[in-house]
Amino acid sequence: MAANRRHVLAGMGATLAAGALMGRARAQEPGRKFGYAIVGLGSYATRQIMPRLKECEHARLVALVSGTPAKLEQYGAEYDIPATHRYSYADYDRIRDNPDIDAVYVILPNSMHAEYTIRAAQAGKHVMCEKPMAVSAAEAEAMIAACQQAGVKLMIGYRSHFEVHNLHAMELARSGVLGATRIITSEHGFNAQPNQWRLDKPLSGGGSLMDIGIYSLNAARYLAGEEPVEVSAMEFTDRSDPRFATVEDRINFQLRFPGGALASCVSSYTSNHNTYRVHGPDGWLRAEPATSYTDHQMWVHRDGKTEQVRLPTPAKNQFVAQLDHLPEAIMAGTEPRTSGTEGLRDMRIIEAIYQSAREGRAIPLTA
Ligand code: NAD
């Protein structure tokens, strides 16, 4: 990976920036929808993302990349993607020659995110990349640098930033109606099934924290509305459980924020959680499920009363809003709301969480 990264980074040039500018011009053509190539036709790509592309206002599915010819055939037929727009991993770099592809959406195992993002940038394409952005902060930095050098946008698939309950929670927590935020709890976990890449460290980069605990971390940060200055963590993994030969199971962590808020976060591969709470002197809010695909629920307690928050159904669900956001940012010439920098911040804190659990001490964080 490192040698490959050096290779692809070394190959970048000014022509890439020119290609990206053309991409921007094309995205602005009236009536033309922004074309995504999906890389990796696994569960999240085929069940959540590809069906939602049909609902987008600004985007559409134009190409597929997979190592499995049968999947290219099946989804190519289902989504009307011609053979000229179906690529193997070996063919991937040829996306450079396809003007219908504006961006690549990387939905591969975590340790492949950096390579496929950097190669997309090298081909002059904008990038949407799934969470976790990479398996280390160094890789995340290389991805940002590659996209900057190529003049393309990089966005991370943090879909909760486009979901109305989560947006409402951010607004409430930051508005002061609960008083200054004092305590945040954020819990995410599920019982991991055996025999999958998520449990294989070379592919996943780590266990529950990389996969699901990152939701606890990201939510604590967006609810606090500022960056933590210190982290401490504790891990427990039963190494006799064959699922956890190479990755961690539970790793809980605490974050201290400069404004005085403390966050307690759960990350688990052996228990089910999907909730957060924000407490201030004047009330609290609770979301459960908080960051699920659908069926979000939220309650607010103020003046001695607890009320369920009922929000109107938005015109765009979180997936559609996320997919439309990248072309919107390109057309506006702004950074995406969940840029590579947002992904890098999580990666740096994740590394500090692992370090804290390993060394049994709190780790200071720098911005
Ligand atoms: P998956 O196992 O269902 O799909 C992974 C895809 O990668 C498969 O098509 C597989 O064939 C392909 N692949 C290519 N090389 C591979 C290799 N060496 N080993 C294993 N698979 C290989 O996984 P998924 O659940 O779709 O997750 C893919 C990415 O999407 C991950 O980064 C994950 O964190 C992310 N994800 C995000 C969300 C979300 O809500 N944002 C939800 C699920 C997954």
Coordinates of N, CA and C and ligand atoms in Angstrom, one line a residue, residues 39-46 48-49 65-68 71 89 105-113 130-132 157-159 196-198 200 203 210-211 215 291 293 319 322, ligand 1:
V39 N -17.3 2.2 -6.7 CA -16.2 1.2 -6.7 C -16.4 0.3 -5.5
G40 N -16.7 -1.0 -5.8 CA -17.0 -2.0 -4.8 C -18.5 -2.2 -4.7
L41 N -18.9 -3.4 -5.2 CA -20.3 -3.7 -5.3 C -20.7 -4.6 -4.2
G42 N -20.5 -4.2 -2.9 CA -20.9 -5.0 -1.7 C -22.2 -4.6 -1.2
S43 N -22.4 -4.9 0.1 CA -23.7 -4.7 0.7 C -24.1 -3.2 0.7
Y44 N -23.3 -2.3 1.2 CA -23.7 -0.9 1.4 C -23.9 -0.3 0.0
A45 N -23.0 -0.6 -0.9 CA -23.2 0.0 -2.3 C -24.5 -0.4 -2.9
T46 N -24.7 -1.7 -2.9 CA -25.9 -2.2 -3.7 C -27.2 -2.1 -3.0
Q48 N -27.9 0.2 -0.3 CA -28.2 1.6 0.2 C -27.9 2.7 -0.8
I49 N -26.8 2.7 -1.4 CA -26.4 3.8 -2.2 C -26.9 3.7 -3.7
V65 N -17.4 -0.3 -10.8 CA -16.1 -1.0 -10.8 C -16.2 -2.1 -9.8
S66 N -15.8 -3.3 -10.2 CA -15.8 -4.5 -9.4 C -14.8 -5.5 -9.8
G67 N -14.4 -6.4 -8.9 CA -13.5 -7.5 -9.3 C -14.3 -8.7 -9.7
T68 N -15.6 -8.7 -9.6 CA -16.4 -9.8 -9.9 C -17.2 -9.6 -11.2
K71 N -21.0 -9.7 -11.0 CA -21.7 -8.5 -10.4 C -21.8 -7.4 -11.4
Y89 N -11.0 -3.9 -11.4 CA -10.0 -3.2 -10.6 C -8.7 -2.9 -11.5
Y105 N -17.2 6.9 -6.1 CA -17.6 6.7 -4.7 C -17.0 5.4 -4.2
V106 N -16.0 5.5 -3.3 CA -15.2 4.3 -2.9 C -16.0 3.6 -1.7
I107 N -16.4 2.4 -2.0 CA -17.2 1.7 -0.9 C -16.6 0.3 -0.8
L108 N -15.3 0.3 -0.5 CA -14.5 -0.9 -0.4 C -14.1 -1.1 1.1
P109 N -13.5 -2.3 1.4 CA -12.9 -2.5 2.7 C -12.0 -1.3 3.1
N110 N -11.9 -1.0 4.3 CA -11.3 0.3 4.8 C -9.8 0.5 4.3
S111 N -9.0 -0.6 4.3 CA -7.6 -0.5 3.9 C -7.4 -0.2 2.4
M112 N -8.5 -0.3 1.6 CA -8.4 0.0 0.2 C -8.9 1.4 -0.1
H113 N -9.4 2.2 0.9 CA -9.9 3.5 0.6 C -8.8 4.5 0.1
E130 N -16.1 6.3 1.6 CA -16.8 5.8 2.8 C -16.0 6.0 4.1
K131 N -16.7 6.0 5.2 CA -16.0 6.0 6.5 C -15.6 4.6 6.9
P132 N -14.6 4.4 7.7 CA -13.6 5.4 8.1 C -12.8 5.8 6.9
G157 N -18.2 9.9 3.5 CA -19.6 9.5 3.5 C -20.2 9.5 4.9
Y158 N -20.1 10.6 5.6 CA -20.7 10.7 7.0 C -22.2 11.1 6.8
R159 N -23.0 10.1 6.5 CA -24.4 10.4 6.1 C -25.2 11.1 7.2
Q196 N -15.7 -12.3 8.2 CA -15.9 -11.1 7.3 C -14.6 -10.2 7.4
W197 N -14.4 -9.4 6.3 CA -13.2 -8.6 6.3 C -13.1 -7.6 7.5
R198 N -14.3 -7.3 8.1 CA -14.2 -6.3 9.2 C -13.4 -6.9 10.4
D200 N -10.7 -8.7 10.0 CA -9.4 -9.0 9.5 C -8.6 -7.7 9.4
L203 N -7.4 -5.7 6.4 CA -8.4 -5.1 5.5 C -9.2 -4.0 6.3
M210 N -13.1 1.3 14.3 CA -13.0 1.7 12.9 C -14.3 1.7 12.2
D211 N -15.2 0.7 12.6 CA -16.4 0.4 11.9 C -17.6 1.1 12.5
Y215 N -18.9 6.2 14.8 CA -20.2 7.0 14.9 C -20.3 7.7 16.3
T291 N -28.4 7.1 14.7 CA -27.6 7.2 13.4 C -27.9 6.0 12.5
Y293 N -30.2 3.8 9.5 CA -30.5 4.2 8.1 C -31.9 4.8 8.1
F319 N -29.3 9.7 2.5 CA -28.4 9.2 1.5 C -28.5 10.1 0.2
Q322 N -26.8 13.4 0.9 CA -25.3 13.2 0.9 C -24.8 13.1 -0.5
Ligands
NAD1 P1 -19.1 -5.5 1.9 O1 -18.2 -6.7 2.4 O2 -20.5 -5.8 1.8 O3 -18.6 -5.0 0.5 C1 -17.2 -4.8 0.3 C2 -17.0 -4.9 -1.2 O4 -15.6 -4.8 -1.5 C3 -17.4 -6.2 -1.8 O5 -18.1 -6.0 -3.0 C4 -16.1 -7.0 -2.1 O6 -16.2 -7.8 -3.2 C5 -15.2 -5.8 -2.4 N1 -13.8 -6.2 -2.2 C6 -12.8 -5.9 -3.0 N2 -11.6 -6.3 -2.5 C7 -11.9 -7.0 -1.4 C8 -11.1 -7.7 -0.5 N3 -9.7 -7.8 -0.6 N4 -11.7 -8.3 0.6 C9 -13.0 -8.1 0.8 N5 -13.8 -7.5 -0.1 C10 -13.3 -6.9 -1.1 O7 -18.8 -4.3 2.9 P2 -19.7 -3.0 3.1 O8 -20.6 -3.2 4.3 O9 -20.4 -2.7 1.9 O10 -18.6 -1.9 3.5 C11 -17.8 -1.3 2.5 C12 -17.4 0.1 3.1 O11 -18.5 0.9 3.3 C13 -16.6 0.0 4.4 O12 -15.6 1.0 4.4 C14 -17.7 0.4 5.5 O13 -17.1 1.0 6.6 C15 -18.6 1.3 4.7 N6 -20.0 1.3 5.2 C16 -20.6 2.5 5.5 C17 -21.9 2.5 5.9 C18 -22.5 3.8 6.3 O14 -23.6 3.8 6.8 N7 -21.9 4.9 5.9 C19 -22.6 1.3 6.1 C20 -21.9 0.1 5.7 C21 -20.6 0.1 5.3

